[in-house]
PDB file of C-alpha atoms and ligand atoms in Angstrom:
ATOM      1  CA  MET K  12      79.357 111.818 130.132  1.00  0.00           C
ATOM      2  CA  SER K  13      81.281 109.025 128.417  1.00  0.00           C
ATOM      3  CA  LYS K  14      84.016 110.199 126.086  1.00  0.00           C
ATOM      4  CA  GLN K  15      84.079 109.266 122.412  1.00  0.00           C
ATOM      5  CA  ARG K  16      86.859 106.764 121.679  1.00  0.00           C
ATOM      6  CA  VAL K  17      88.821 108.134 118.726  1.00  0.00           C
ATOM      7  CA  ALA K  18      91.691 106.739 116.648  1.00  0.00           C
ATOM      8  CA  VAL K  19      93.863 108.766 114.269  1.00  0.00           C
ATOM      9  CA  LEU K  20      95.336 107.079 111.194  1.00  0.00           C
ATOM     10  CA  GLY K  21      98.326 108.870 109.722  1.00  0.00           C
ATOM     11  CA  ALA K  22      99.100 110.146 113.218  1.00  0.00           C
ATOM     12  CA  ARG K  23     102.707 111.100 112.480  1.00  0.00           C
ATOM     13  CA  GLY K  24     101.907 113.146 109.382  1.00  0.00           C
ATOM     14  CA  ARG K  25     101.382 116.922 109.007  1.00  0.00           C
ATOM     15  CA  MET K  26      97.603 116.722 109.486  1.00  0.00           C
ATOM     16  CA  GLY K  27      97.534 113.605 111.631  1.00  0.00           C
ATOM     17  CA  SER K  28      99.859 115.023 114.289  1.00  0.00           C
ATOM     18  CA  GLU K  29      97.683 118.140 114.492  1.00  0.00           C
ATOM     19  CA  ALA K  30      94.573 115.932 114.801  1.00  0.00           C
ATOM     20  CA  VAL K  31      96.190 113.920 117.611  1.00  0.00           C
ATOM     21  CA  ARG K  32      96.708 117.163 119.549  1.00  0.00           C
ATOM     22  CA  ALA K  33      93.166 118.346 118.853  1.00  0.00           C
ATOM     23  CA  VAL K  34      91.551 115.054 119.963  1.00  0.00           C
ATOM     24  CA  GLU K  35      93.722 114.941 123.096  1.00  0.00           C
ATOM     25  CA  ALA K  36      92.627 118.472 123.957  1.00  0.00           C
ATOM     26  CA  ALA K  37      88.902 117.793 123.395  1.00  0.00           C
ATOM     27  CA  GLU K  38      87.135 117.159 126.709  1.00  0.00           C
ATOM     28  CA  ASP K  39      84.521 114.871 125.153  1.00  0.00           C
ATOM     29  CA  MET K  40      87.036 112.613 123.348  1.00  0.00           C
ATOM     30  CA  GLU K  41      89.645 110.047 124.275  1.00  0.00           C
ATOM     31  CA  LEU K  42      92.496 109.255 121.886  1.00  0.00           C
ATOM     32  CA  VAL K  43      92.685 105.448 121.993  1.00  0.00           C
ATOM     33  CA  ALA K  44      95.027 104.828 119.033  1.00  0.00           C
ATOM     34  CA  ALA K  45      97.459 106.888 116.982  1.00  0.00           C
ATOM     35  CA  LEU K  46      98.589 104.773 114.046  1.00  0.00           C
ATOM     36  CA  GLY K  47     101.260 105.371 111.440  1.00  0.00           C
ATOM     37  CA  ARG K  48     102.131 103.542 108.222  1.00  0.00           C
ATOM     38  CA  GLY K  49     102.812  99.874 108.958  1.00  0.00           C
ATOM     39  CA  ASP K  50     100.992  99.821 112.316  1.00  0.00           C
ATOM     40  CA  PRO K  51      98.377  97.027 112.372  1.00  0.00           C
ATOM     41  CA  LEU K  52      94.781  98.199 112.030  1.00  0.00           C
ATOM     42  CA  ASP K  53      93.755  95.584 114.598  1.00  0.00           C
ATOM     43  CA  ALA K  54      94.652  98.207 117.206  1.00  0.00           C
ATOM     44  CA  LEU K  55      91.311  99.822 116.296  1.00  0.00           C
ATOM     45  CA  ALA K  56      89.348  96.757 117.362  1.00  0.00           C
ATOM     46  CA  GLU K  57      91.587  96.079 120.373  1.00  0.00           C
ATOM     47  CA  THR K  58      91.192  99.611 121.742  1.00  0.00           C
ATOM     48  CA  GLY K  59      87.444  99.761 121.033  1.00  0.00           C
ATOM     49  CA  ALA K  60      87.756 102.811 118.773  1.00  0.00           C
ATOM     50  CA  GLU K  61      84.326 104.210 117.855  1.00  0.00           C
ATOM     51  CA  VAL K  62      85.525 106.744 115.280  1.00  0.00           C
ATOM     52  CA  ALA K  63      88.658 106.642 113.114  1.00  0.00           C
ATOM     53  CA  VAL K  64      90.042 109.836 111.592  1.00  0.00           C
ATOM     54  CA  ASP K  65      91.874 109.052 108.337  1.00  0.00           C
ATOM     55  CA  LEU K  66      94.572 111.525 107.309  1.00  0.00           C
ATOM     56  CA  THR K  67      96.860 109.184 105.412  1.00  0.00           C
ATOM     57  CA  HIS K  68      97.404 108.914 101.659  1.00  0.00           C
ATOM     58  CA  PRO K  69      95.193 108.200  98.636  1.00  0.00           C
ATOM     59  CA  ASP K  70      96.996 104.822  98.305  1.00  0.00           C
ATOM     60  CA  SER K  71      96.101 103.819 101.888  1.00  0.00           C
ATOM     61  CA  VAL K  72      92.639 105.194 102.537  1.00  0.00           C
ATOM     62  CA  MET K  73      90.575 102.488 100.829  1.00  0.00           C
ATOM     63  CA  ALA K  74      92.077  99.593 102.807  1.00  0.00           C
ATOM     64  CA  ASN K  75      91.673 101.596 106.014  1.00  0.00           C
ATOM     65  CA  LEU K  76      88.026 102.325 105.288  1.00  0.00           C
ATOM     66  CA  GLU K  77      87.217  98.745 104.317  1.00  0.00           C
ATOM     67  CA  TYR K  78      88.627  97.657 107.671  1.00  0.00           C
ATOM     68  CA  CYS K  79      86.692 100.300 109.604  1.00  0.00           C
ATOM     69  CA  VAL K  80      83.334 100.021 107.864  1.00  0.00           C
ATOM     70  CA  THR K  81      83.190  96.227 107.939  1.00  0.00           C
ATOM     71  CA  ARG K  82      83.763  96.388 111.716  1.00  0.00           C
ATOM     72  CA  GLY K  83      81.277  99.182 112.377  1.00  0.00           C
ATOM     73  CA  VAL K  84      83.908 101.810 113.175  1.00  0.00           C
ATOM     74  CA  HIS K  85      82.686 105.224 111.967  1.00  0.00           C
ATOM     75  CA  ALA K  86      85.188 107.244 109.943  1.00  0.00           C
ATOM     76  CA  VAL K  87      86.017 110.897 109.371  1.00  0.00           C
ATOM     77  CA  VAL K  88      88.119 111.163 106.243  1.00  0.00           C
ATOM     78  CA  GLY K  89      90.254 114.077 105.094  1.00  0.00           C
ATOM     79  CA  THR K  90      92.415 112.010 102.794  1.00  0.00           C
ATOM     80  CA  THR K  91      92.067 112.903  99.122  1.00  0.00           C
ATOM     81  CA  GLY K  92      91.911 110.900  95.883  1.00  0.00           C
ATOM     82  CA  TRP K  93      88.153 110.332  95.607  1.00  0.00           C
ATOM     83  CA  THR K  94      86.762 109.075  92.293  1.00  0.00           C
ATOM     84  CA  GLU K  95      83.287 107.764  91.400  1.00  0.00           C
ATOM     85  CA  GLU K  96      84.718 104.230  91.378  1.00  0.00           C
ATOM     86  CA  ARG K  97      86.127 104.588  94.888  1.00  0.00           C
ATOM     87  CA  LEU K  98      82.906 106.119  96.197  1.00  0.00           C
ATOM     88  CA  ALA K  99      80.912 103.216  94.701  1.00  0.00           C
ATOM     89  CA  LEU K 100      83.137 100.693  96.501  1.00  0.00           C
ATOM     90  CA  LEU K 101      82.744 102.557  99.769  1.00  0.00           C
ATOM     91  CA  ARG K 102      78.955 102.735  99.366  1.00  0.00           C
ATOM     92  CA  GLY K 103      78.926  98.959  98.857  1.00  0.00           C
ATOM     93  CA  TRP K 104      80.747  98.412 102.176  1.00  0.00           C
ATOM     94  CA  LEU K 105      78.413 100.842 103.911  1.00  0.00           C
ATOM     95  CA  ASP K 106      75.321  99.082 102.504  1.00  0.00           C
ATOM     96  CA  ALA K 107      76.577  95.902 104.145  1.00  0.00           C
ATOM     97  CA  SER K 108      77.184  97.692 107.464  1.00  0.00           C
ATOM     98  CA  PRO K 109      74.013  99.661 108.212  1.00  0.00           C
ATOM     99  CA  GLY K 110      74.428 102.105 111.054  1.00  0.00           C
ATOM    100  CA  THR K 111      78.035 102.913 110.217  1.00  0.00           C
ATOM    101  CA  GLY K 112      78.788 106.479 109.128  1.00  0.00           C
ATOM    102  CA  VAL K 113      81.595 107.856 106.983  1.00  0.00           C
ATOM    103  CA  LEU K 114      82.214 111.565 106.469  1.00  0.00           C
ATOM    104  CA  ILE K 115      84.512 112.483 103.593  1.00  0.00           C
ATOM    105  CA  ALA K 116      85.480 116.138 103.835  1.00  0.00           C
ATOM    106  CA  PRO K 117      87.443 117.492 100.857  1.00  0.00           C
ATOM    107  CA  ASN K 118      88.311 120.353 103.212  1.00  0.00           C
ATOM    108  CA  PHE K 119      87.725 120.758 106.962  1.00  0.00           C
ATOM    109  CA  GLY K 120      88.329 124.537 106.919  1.00  0.00           C
ATOM    110  CA  ILE K 121      85.186 126.643 107.355  1.00  0.00           C
ATOM    111  CA  GLY K 122      86.541 129.251 104.916  1.00  0.00           C
ATOM    112  CA  ALA K 123      87.145 126.592 102.292  1.00  0.00           C
ATOM    113  CA  VAL K 124      83.646 125.159 102.769  1.00  0.00           C
ATOM    114  CA  LEU K 125      82.221 128.664 102.341  1.00  0.00           C
ATOM    115  CA  THR K 126      84.396 129.256  99.265  1.00  0.00           C
ATOM    116  CA  MET K 127      82.885 126.172  97.646  1.00  0.00           C
ATOM    117  CA  ARG K 128      79.365 127.294  98.593  1.00  0.00           C
ATOM    118  CA  PHE K 129      79.896 130.842  97.283  1.00  0.00           C
ATOM    119  CA  ALA K 130      81.557 129.581  94.097  1.00  0.00           C
ATOM    120  CA  ARG K 131      78.533 127.418  93.368  1.00  0.00           C
ATOM    121  CA  GLN K 132      76.264 130.424  93.993  1.00  0.00           C
ATOM    122  CA  ALA K 133      78.313 132.742  91.746  1.00  0.00           C
ATOM    123  CA  ALA K 134      78.822 130.277  88.908  1.00  0.00           C
ATOM    124  CA  ARG K 135      75.723 131.064  86.847  1.00  0.00           C
ATOM    125  CA  PHE K 136      76.420 134.819  86.721  1.00  0.00           C
ATOM    126  CA  PHE K 137      79.800 134.688  84.927  1.00  0.00           C
ATOM    127  CA  GLU K 138      80.860 133.594  81.469  1.00  0.00           C
ATOM    128  CA  SER K 139      84.377 132.522  82.540  1.00  0.00           C
ATOM    129  CA  VAL K 140      85.733 130.693  85.575  1.00  0.00           C
ATOM    130  CA  GLU K 141      89.105 129.216  86.539  1.00  0.00           C
ATOM    131  CA  VAL K 142      90.326 127.630  89.785  1.00  0.00           C
ATOM    132  CA  VAL K 143      93.864 128.110  91.115  1.00  0.00           C
ATOM    133  CA  GLU K 144      94.983 126.048  94.104  1.00  0.00           C
ATOM    134  CA  LEU K 145      98.302 126.689  95.828  1.00  0.00           C
ATOM    135  CA  HIS K 146      99.894 124.239  98.300  1.00  0.00           C
ATOM    136  CA  HIS K 147     103.100 123.174 100.046  1.00  0.00           C
ATOM    137  CA  PRO K 148     105.435 121.066  97.892  1.00  0.00           C
ATOM    138  CA  GLY K 149     104.970 117.922 100.058  1.00  0.00           C
ATOM    139  CA  LYS K 150     101.386 117.485  98.867  1.00  0.00           C
ATOM    140  CA  ALA K 151     100.707 114.004  97.458  1.00  0.00           C
ATOM    141  CA  ASP K 152      98.187 114.924  94.772  1.00  0.00           C
ATOM    142  CA  ALA K 153      97.387 117.574  92.180  1.00  0.00           C
ATOM    143  CA  PRO K 154      95.005 119.165  91.730  1.00  0.00           C
ATOM    144  CA  SER K 155      93.795 119.285  95.336  1.00  0.00           C
ATOM    145  CA  GLY K 156      90.613 117.487  96.356  1.00  0.00           C
ATOM    146  CA  THR K 157      89.123 120.854  97.257  1.00  0.00           C
ATOM    147  CA  ALA K 158      89.853 122.290  93.806  1.00  0.00           C
ATOM    148  CA  VAL K 159      88.312 119.286  92.092  1.00  0.00           C
ATOM    149  CA  ARG K 160      85.188 119.533  94.261  1.00  0.00           C
ATOM    150  CA  THR K 161      84.967 123.293  93.658  1.00  0.00           C
ATOM    151  CA  ALA K 162      85.228 122.833  89.902  1.00  0.00           C
ATOM    152  CA  GLN K 163      82.583 120.093  89.961  1.00  0.00           C
ATOM    153  CA  LEU K 164      80.163 122.274  91.933  1.00  0.00           C
ATOM    154  CA  VAL K 165      80.735 125.218  89.594  1.00  0.00           C
ATOM    155  CA  ALA K 166      80.304 123.011  86.515  1.00  0.00           C
ATOM    156  CA  GLU K 167      77.069 121.573  87.898  1.00  0.00           C
ATOM    157  CA  ALA K 168      75.684 125.066  88.590  1.00  0.00           C
ATOM    158  CA  ARG K 169      76.633 126.211  85.083  1.00  0.00           C
ATOM    159  CA  ARG K 170      74.883 123.185  83.567  1.00  0.00           C
ATOM    160  CA  ASP K 171      71.779 123.744  85.711  1.00  0.00           C
ATOM    161  CA  ALA K 172      71.670 127.364  84.493  1.00  0.00           C
ATOM    162  CA  GLY K 173      72.059 126.281  80.862  1.00  0.00           C
ATOM    163  CA  LEU K 174      75.382 128.097  80.364  1.00  0.00           C
ATOM    164  CA  PRO K 175      77.430 127.012  77.359  1.00  0.00           C
ATOM    165  CA  ALA K 176      81.100 126.003  77.525  1.00  0.00           C
ATOM    166  CA  GLN K 177      83.195 129.014  78.447  1.00  0.00           C
ATOM    167  CA  PRO K 178      85.139 130.826  75.726  1.00  0.00           C
ATOM    168  CA  ASP K 179      88.784 129.897  75.133  1.00  0.00           C
ATOM    169  CA  ALA K 180      90.315 130.736  71.779  1.00  0.00           C
ATOM    170  CA  THR K 181      93.639 129.002  72.526  1.00  0.00           C
ATOM    171  CA  SER K 182      94.664 127.192  69.347  1.00  0.00           C
ATOM    172  CA  THR K 183      98.208 126.223  70.369  1.00  0.00           C
ATOM    173  CA  ALA K 184      99.612 125.724  73.884  1.00  0.00           C
ATOM    174  CA  LEU K 185     102.338 123.907  75.709  1.00  0.00           C
ATOM    175  CA  ASP K 186     100.920 120.850  77.494  1.00  0.00           C
ATOM    176  CA  GLY K 187      99.570 121.941  80.862  1.00  0.00           C
ATOM    177  CA  ALA K 188      99.528 125.649  80.092  1.00  0.00           C
ATOM    178  CA  ARG K 189      95.738 125.795  80.467  1.00  0.00           C
ATOM    179  CA  GLY K 190      95.708 123.609  83.579  1.00  0.00           C
ATOM    180  CA  ALA K 191      93.707 120.433  84.126  1.00  0.00           C
ATOM    181  CA  ASP K 192      90.196 120.225  82.705  1.00  0.00           C
ATOM    182  CA  VAL K 193      87.773 119.287  85.515  1.00  0.00           C
ATOM    183  CA  ASP K 194      84.269 119.075  84.073  1.00  0.00           C
ATOM    184  CA  GLY K 195      85.082 121.944  81.657  1.00  0.00           C
ATOM    185  CA  VAL K 196      86.638 124.160  84.357  1.00  0.00           C
ATOM    186  CA  PRO K 197      90.411 124.822  84.093  1.00  0.00           C
ATOM    187  CA  VAL K 198      92.181 123.999  87.385  1.00  0.00           C
ATOM    188  CA  HIS K 199      95.753 125.160  87.994  1.00  0.00           C
ATOM    189  CA  ALA K 200      98.002 123.739  90.743  1.00  0.00           C
ATOM    190  CA  VAL K 201     100.913 125.691  92.263  1.00  0.00           C
ATOM    191  CA  ARG K 202     103.418 123.979  94.616  1.00  0.00           C
ATOM    192  CA  LEU K 203     105.550 126.421  96.617  1.00  0.00           C
ATOM    193  CA  ARG K 204     107.697 126.167  99.764  1.00  0.00           C
ATOM    194  CA  GLY K 205     106.190 128.343 102.492  1.00  0.00           C
ATOM    195  CA  LEU K 206     102.560 127.723 101.533  1.00  0.00           C
ATOM    196  CA  VAL K 207     100.063 125.585 103.453  1.00  0.00           C
ATOM    197  CA  ALA K 208      96.720 125.386 101.562  1.00  0.00           C
ATOM    198  CA  HIS K 209      95.177 128.155  99.461  1.00  0.00           C
ATOM    199  CA  GLN K 210      92.628 128.495  96.691  1.00  0.00           C
ATOM    200  CA  GLU K 211      91.295 131.164  94.364  1.00  0.00           C
ATOM    201  CA  VAL K 212      88.203 130.911  92.221  1.00  0.00           C
ATOM    202  CA  LEU K 213      88.326 133.511  89.459  1.00  0.00           C
ATOM    203  CA  PHE K 214      85.145 134.552  87.690  1.00  0.00           C
ATOM    204  CA  GLY K 215      84.932 136.961  84.764  1.00  0.00           C
ATOM    205  CA  ASP K 216      82.397 138.588  82.511  1.00  0.00           C
ATOM    206  CA  GLU K 217      82.113 141.701  80.366  1.00  0.00           C
ATOM    207  CA  GLY K 218      83.896 144.535  82.207  1.00  0.00           C
ATOM    208  CA  GLU K 219      84.301 142.825  85.600  1.00  0.00           C
ATOM    209  CA  THR K 220      86.010 140.039  87.483  1.00  0.00           C
ATOM    210  CA  PHE K 221      85.113 138.479  90.809  1.00  0.00           C
ATOM    211  CA  THR K 222      87.604 136.540  92.937  1.00  0.00           C
ATOM    212  CA  LEU K 223      87.008 134.269  95.914  1.00  0.00           C
ATOM    213  CA  ARG K 224      90.139 133.441  97.902  1.00  0.00           C
ATOM    214  CA  HIS K 225      90.714 131.247 100.923  1.00  0.00           C
ATOM    215  CA  ASP K 226      93.979 130.746 102.843  1.00  0.00           C
ATOM    216  CA  SER K 227      94.700 128.082 105.430  1.00  0.00           C
ATOM    217  CA  LEU K 228      97.779 129.579 107.076  1.00  0.00           C
ATOM    218  CA  HIS K 229      98.147 126.775 109.641  1.00  0.00           C
ATOM    219  CA  ARG K 230      96.756 123.238 109.883  1.00  0.00           C
ATOM    220  CA  SER K 231      95.014 124.206 113.128  1.00  0.00           C
ATOM    221  CA  SER K 232      92.439 125.803 110.770  1.00  0.00           C
ATOM    222  CA  PHE K 233      91.216 122.306 109.893  1.00  0.00           C
ATOM    223  CA  MET K 234      90.765 121.060 113.457  1.00  0.00           C
ATOM    224  CA  PRO K 235      87.331 122.508 114.392  1.00  0.00           C
ATOM    225  CA  GLY K 236      86.015 120.745 111.270  1.00  0.00           C
ATOM    226  CA  VAL K 237      87.719 117.465 112.178  1.00  0.00           C
ATOM    227  CA  LEU K 238      86.254 117.568 115.701  1.00  0.00           C
ATOM    228  CA  LEU K 239      82.799 118.482 114.387  1.00  0.00           C
ATOM    229  CA  GLY K 240      83.001 115.500 112.042  1.00  0.00           C
ATOM    230  CA  VAL K 241      83.950 113.179 114.918  1.00  0.00           C
ATOM    231  CA  ARG K 242      81.057 114.468 117.039  1.00  0.00           C
ATOM    232  CA  ARG K 243      78.463 114.107 114.272  1.00  0.00           C
ATOM    233  CA  VAL K 244      79.442 111.090 112.158  1.00  0.00           C
ATOM    234  CA  SER K 245      78.025 108.316 114.367  1.00  0.00           C
ATOM    235  CA  ALA K 246      74.541 109.875 114.046  1.00  0.00           C
ATOM    236  CA  ALA K 247      74.828 110.010 110.233  1.00  0.00           C
ATOM    237  CA  PRO K 248      74.809 106.453 108.895  1.00  0.00           C
ATOM    238  CA  GLY K 249      75.975 105.918 105.312  1.00  0.00           C
ATOM    239  CA  LEU K 250      78.162 108.304 103.320  1.00  0.00           C
ATOM    240  CA  THR K 251      78.237 112.051 103.932  1.00  0.00           C
ATOM    241  CA  PHE K 252      80.326 113.901 101.337  1.00  0.00           C
ATOM    242  CA  GLY K 253      81.318 117.395 102.459  1.00  0.00           C
ATOM    243  CA  LEU K 254      81.463 119.019 105.898  1.00  0.00           C
ATOM    244  CA  GLU K 255      78.712 121.446 104.833  1.00  0.00           C
ATOM    245  CA  HIS K 256      76.169 118.726 105.655  1.00  0.00           C
ATOM    246  CA  PHE K 257      77.137 119.033 109.330  1.00  0.00           C
ATOM    247  CA  LEU K 258      77.012 122.855 109.314  1.00  0.00           C
ATOM    248  CA  ASP K 259      74.002 125.116 109.349  1.00  0.00           C
ATOM    249  CA  LEU K 260      74.986 127.377 106.444  1.00  0.00           C
ATOM    250  CA  ASP K 261      71.583 128.824 105.525  1.00  0.00           C
TER     251      ASP K 261
HETATM  252  N1  NAI W  18      90.354 117.489 104.136  1.00  0.00           N
HETATM  253  C1  NAI W  18      91.216 118.403 104.605  1.00  0.00           C
HETATM  254  O1  NAI W  18      90.833 119.457 105.137  1.00  0.00           O
HETATM  255  C2  NAI W  18      92.672 118.133 104.498  1.00  0.00           C
HETATM  256  C3  NAI W  18      93.087 116.999 103.862  1.00  0.00           C
HETATM  257  N2  NAI W  18      94.411 116.728 103.737  1.00  0.00           N
HETATM  258  C4  NAI W  18      94.737 115.452 103.107  1.00  0.00           C
HETATM  259  O2  NAI W  18      95.148 114.550 104.119  1.00  0.00           O
HETATM  260  C5  NAI W  18      96.107 113.626 103.577  1.00  0.00           C
HETATM  261  C6  NAI W  18      97.371 113.690 104.419  1.00  0.00           C
HETATM  262  O3  NAI W  18      97.992 114.954 104.269  1.00  0.00           O
HETATM  263  P1  NAI W  18      99.328 115.332 105.062  1.00  0.00           P
HETATM  264  O4  NAI W  18      99.092 115.181 106.512  1.00  0.00           O
HETATM  265  O5  NAI W  18      99.808 116.605 104.525  1.00  0.00           O
HETATM  266  O6  NAI W  18     100.294 114.158 104.556  1.00  0.00           O
HETATM  267  P2  NAI W  18     101.575 113.554 105.306  1.00  0.00           P
HETATM  268  O7  NAI W  18     102.362 112.823 104.266  1.00  0.00           O
HETATM  269  O8  NAI W  18     102.249 114.606 106.115  1.00  0.00           O
HETATM  270  O9  NAI W  18     100.941 112.502 106.315  1.00  0.00           O
HETATM  271  C7  NAI W  18     100.358 111.288 105.946  1.00  0.00           C
HETATM  272  C8  NAI W  18     100.811 110.279 106.991  1.00  0.00           C
HETATM  273  O10 NAI W  18     100.047 109.085 106.801  1.00  0.00           O
HETATM  274  C9  NAI W  18     100.937 107.988 106.960  1.00  0.00           C
HETATM  275  N3  NAI W  18     100.309 106.825 106.353  1.00  0.00           N
HETATM  276  C10 NAI W  18     100.277 106.456 105.044  1.00  0.00           C
HETATM  277  N4  NAI W  18      99.593 105.304 104.921  1.00  0.00           N
HETATM  278  C11 NAI W  18      99.159 104.970 106.155  1.00  0.00           C
HETATM  279  C12 NAI W  18      98.379 103.887 106.675  1.00  0.00           C
HETATM  280  N5  NAI W  18      97.921 102.896 105.871  1.00  0.00           N
HETATM  281  N6  NAI W  18      98.097 103.855 108.005  1.00  0.00           N
HETATM  282  C13 NAI W  18      98.565 104.819 108.843  1.00  0.00           C
HETATM  283  N7  NAI W  18      99.340 105.858 108.420  1.00  0.00           N
HETATM  284  C14 NAI W  18      99.599 105.919 107.078  1.00  0.00           C
HETATM  285  C15 NAI W  18     102.228 108.440 106.329  1.00  0.00           C
HETATM  286  O11 NAI W  18     103.331 107.651 106.742  1.00  0.00           O
HETATM  287  C16 NAI W  18     102.293 109.888 106.852  1.00  0.00           C
HETATM  288  O12 NAI W  18     102.897 109.930 108.134  1.00  0.00           O
HETATM  289  C17 NAI W  18      96.292 114.043 102.121  1.00  0.00           C
HETATM  290  O13 NAI W  18      95.448 113.293 101.302  1.00  0.00           O
HETATM  291  C18 NAI W  18      95.872 115.513 102.125  1.00  0.00           C
HETATM  292  O14 NAI W  18      95.462 115.960 100.880  1.00  0.00           O
HETATM  293  C19 NAI W  18      95.354 117.558 104.222  1.00  0.00           C
HETATM  294  C20 NAI W  18      95.006 118.730 104.835  1.00  0.00           C
HETATM  295  C21 NAI W  18      93.621 119.120 105.026  1.00  0.00           C
HETATM  296  O1  LIG W  19      97.270 118.188 101.196  1.00  0.00           O
HETATM  297  C1  LIG W  19      96.871 119.257 101.734  1.00  0.00           C
HETATM  298  O2  LIG W  19      97.628 120.006 102.357  1.00  0.00           O
HETATM  299  C2  LIG W  19      95.450 119.593 101.631  1.00  0.00           C
HETATM  300  N1  LIG W  19      94.639 118.739 101.066  1.00  0.00           N
HETATM  301  C3  LIG W  19      93.242 118.898 100.876  1.00  0.00           C
HETATM  302  C4  LIG W  19      92.929 118.980  99.398  1.00  0.00           C
HETATM  303  O3  LIG W  19      93.576 118.308  98.590  1.00  0.00           O
HETATM  304  O4  LIG W  19      92.008 119.698  99.039  1.00  0.00           O
HETATM  305  C5  LIG W  19      92.675 120.037 101.674  1.00  0.00           C
HETATM  306  C6  LIG W  19      93.566 121.237 101.754  1.00  0.00           C
HETATM  307  O5  LIG W  19      93.616 121.841 100.500  1.00  0.00           O
HETATM  308  C7  LIG W  19      94.962 120.850 102.231  1.00  0.00           C
END
């Protein structure tokens, strides 16, 4: 069996260094490039990389993906910072490179994927909902990509069920006290030394609350998802948004 030729971008970072170890340990993969900031992307073409794993920075990911997609290198992306504008650009590159696949996974952790799924399921049954994400203080962005995706899924489910805007009688508040508004869902971001990646989705209605919580206690929790993405992305041309599409959750 020929091994899949894999490159890791952001290889010296917190996630990238963990991904380098995971790819090296996978029997069906060969790590052909481990690139850091400033390393030329031409190493991807020179080493014949088939799949690039991007774990860099929101400021870097678009240039990396343009390079990969236009050369037919499939990509598994954990890097955050996705907006509709960025996704439209990426889709344009993919349209011009049929056969190339890109997976963007807001979160590679199975527990986080399930949290998003369960939050979407629960959304229509509760009047109130808030998302709290808690991360290490080195995190580049706030709120987290996972929290934004969770809030969007919850908001969509509320709309589909015809729920009105949730109640909030706040008439005065310090800026930021009610968090960021993502599609009508308040999202709060905590940055604390000692944490890795955590999220709570709080639901409430008359006389009861319901809380979903997920904790990534170590970045190894993301690696089965990264490897699954690498194994599946070349057979999924175009854009796949969310690891759930590569999992049998039903
Ligand atoms: N989807 C998921 O499950 C997860 C996603 N992430 C995301 O992954 C990204 C990286 O997170 P961390 O590893 O914590 O950050 P980090 O700052 O520890 O690592 C990023 C690394 O990428 C390097 N880099 C920046 N631009 C580059 C470029 N153009 N080419 C090659 N290397 C480049 C940096 O020098 C740094 O070494 C963030 O967007 C984070 O939110 C993090 C954890 C899980
Ligand atoms: O930067 C991180 O650490 C993480 N980033 C992703 C996000 O923004 O959702 C995934 C996870 O929360 C860890």
